Amino acid sequence: MSSTIPKRLEFPPGLTASDFLREFWQRRPLLMRDALPGLRSPLRGADLAGLAGAPRVESRLVLERGVRPWEVRHGPFDEALFAALPESHWTLQVRDVDKLVPEVALLLDHFDFLPLWRLDDITFSLAADQGSVGPQVDAVDVFVIQAEGRHRWRIDPHPDPAAPCVPGLDLPILAHFQAQDQWVLAPGDCLYLPAGVPHWGIAEGPGLTWSVALRAPLWQELAGAWCDHAIRTRLPQARYRDPDPQPHHHRGEVPASVLTHIRRRIEEALGGADDEAFAAWFGAHLSRPKEHLAVAAAAVPLTALGLRALIERRGGLARGPSRVLFSALDQAPLLLFVGGETHRLPSACHGFAQLLCESHTLEWEQLAPWLNQPACLEVLCTLYNHGHYGIIGCGRPPLQ
């Protein structure tokens, strides 16, 4: 199917991206009519059902009137299932479609007023008439885009992240929901929903909705991940030894000197990293893919010069689902993060890192100036051999 994804997100008249961030971001919902004028989806319902049948795709089917209320079934799904579905009150959702369909990944460029590391994924929701996932509260900010059909959204604009849910259901359905606003979205319309805002979307006829979800890690998750990393890399593979053995007057006592010694060793490991070490861990952590989206290494690894010749001959490279980020710290190498890996580059390669982050395809004309710099060519060769990039026109690099 031919598709059309407009090249920019249109804010309401008189509202700029800066105005949005100042007045609405993480504060209150915003309806944006015709935010993506002329939008046509690159996927139809049959395409989405096909994706939901793949073994390495995260999908779920929500049946409001299933075996139990708000029943959830997880994919992969057999094609025969969809033929047996009722005519109404169901929704099929497929996550990370931007990692699976290159045309969908381009939609993330519309949100260039937000940092790349905060963009998580795009979920496609195919709904039958009256299809819904119930009244809920999302833990993260979401931009809801109507791609096909119409969808009625009822909103309680007052954030309530701790709102109680009905016990015993597959979904976190709010026990109490009182809408104050409601809007019907048509194709091309966009609704911004801050985290914690109660909402309930219901399809009015068959339709397709896209949800662009932001990434907002839990502080406990970040702290736990950093502690795990620090334990692996900053503490020795050794057991405790007494620093100053002395006879004990009270054998049941844990002396203050022991507490101080152990605490100092642990705090040095967890809090003693310099800025570069912490940035290297954080960027790798942010760019690490979900397990089912990890890429496979190139079938035939190339040398740096071999890759350069291939790019010149074939026209460029295309990135797979891997996330690309970078950090530029004072008095430190440029840190490039790709698919959970950290690569160091000279600070003069800032433009190269920016190009990799912002371009899904790398044309020869864009790359040629950087391929004259050995450090850039070597890193690009590593990324190609690790499976993060493939040759333009040969499809996306395969998953593991």
PDB file of N, CA and C in Angstrom, residues 17 21 64 107 117 119 151 214 265 276 289 298 313 355:
ATOM      1  N   ALA A  17       6.392  24.884  19.253  1.00  0.00           N
ATOM      2  CA  ALA A  17       6.903  23.788  20.067  1.00  0.00           C
ATOM      3  C   ALA A  17       7.316  24.293  21.444  1.00  0.00           C
ATOM      4  N   LEU A  21       5.836  22.996  25.084  1.00  0.00           N
ATOM      5  CA  LEU A  21       6.643  22.489  26.195  1.00  0.00           C
ATOM      6  C   LEU A  21       6.423  23.314  27.463  1.00  0.00           C
ATOM      7  N   GLU A  64     -13.079  -6.847  25.174  1.00  0.00           N
ATOM      8  CA  GLU A  64     -13.877  -6.306  26.272  1.00  0.00           C
ATOM      9  C   GLU A  64     -14.904  -7.324  26.751  1.00  0.00           C
ATOM     10  N   LEU A 107       8.234   8.611  11.504  1.00  0.00           N
ATOM     11  CA  LEU A 107       7.288   9.431  12.261  1.00  0.00           C
ATOM     12  C   LEU A 107       7.946  10.069  13.485  1.00  0.00           C
ATOM     13  N   TRP A 117      16.443  10.275  23.259  1.00  0.00           N
ATOM     14  CA  TRP A 117      16.482   9.244  24.289  1.00  0.00           C
ATOM     15  C   TRP A 117      15.157   9.139  25.038  1.00  0.00           C
ATOM     16  N   LEU A 119      12.158   9.228  23.487  1.00  0.00           N
ATOM     17  CA  LEU A 119      11.167   8.572  22.636  1.00  0.00           C
ATOM     18  C   LEU A 119      11.327   7.058  22.755  1.00  0.00           C
ATOM     19  N   HIS A 151     -12.196   7.875  16.547  1.00  0.00           N
ATOM     20  CA  HIS A 151     -12.017   7.358  17.905  1.00  0.00           C
ATOM     21  C   HIS A 151     -12.460   8.443  18.879  1.00  0.00           C
ATOM     22  N   LEU A 214       6.480   7.996  25.259  1.00  0.00           N
ATOM     23  CA  LEU A 214       7.745   8.530  25.769  1.00  0.00           C
ATOM     24  C   LEU A 214       8.359   7.553  26.760  1.00  0.00           C
ATOM     25  N   ARG A 265      33.974   0.988  51.116  1.00  0.00           N
ATOM     26  CA  ARG A 265      34.251   0.251  49.887  1.00  0.00           C
ATOM     27  C   ARG A 265      33.038   0.269  48.944  1.00  0.00           C
ATOM     28  N   GLU A 276      32.702  10.695  32.747  1.00  0.00           N
ATOM     29  CA  GLU A 276      32.775   9.896  31.527  1.00  0.00           C
ATOM     30  C   GLU A 276      32.296   8.471  31.772  1.00  0.00           C
ATOM     31  N   PRO A 289      18.665  -2.540  23.312  1.00  0.00           N
ATOM     32  CA  PRO A 289      17.362  -2.943  22.767  1.00  0.00           C
ATOM     33  C   PRO A 289      16.668  -3.963  23.657  1.00  0.00           C
ATOM     34  N   ALA A 298      26.546  -9.223  11.111  1.00  0.00           N
ATOM     35  CA  ALA A 298      26.611  -9.383   9.657  1.00  0.00           C
ATOM     36  C   ALA A 298      27.085 -10.783   9.296  1.00  0.00           C
ATOM     37  N   ARG A 313      30.037   1.869  -3.772  1.00  0.00           N
ATOM     38  CA  ARG A 313      29.485   1.149  -4.910  1.00  0.00           C
ATOM     39  C   ARG A 313      27.968   1.031  -4.832  1.00  0.00           C
ATOM     40  N   LEU A 355      24.946  12.970  12.656  1.00  0.00           N
ATOM     41  CA  LEU A 355      24.419  12.390  11.431  1.00  0.00           C
ATOM     42  C   LEU A 355      23.859  10.995  11.685  1.00  0.00           C
TER      43      LEU A 355
END
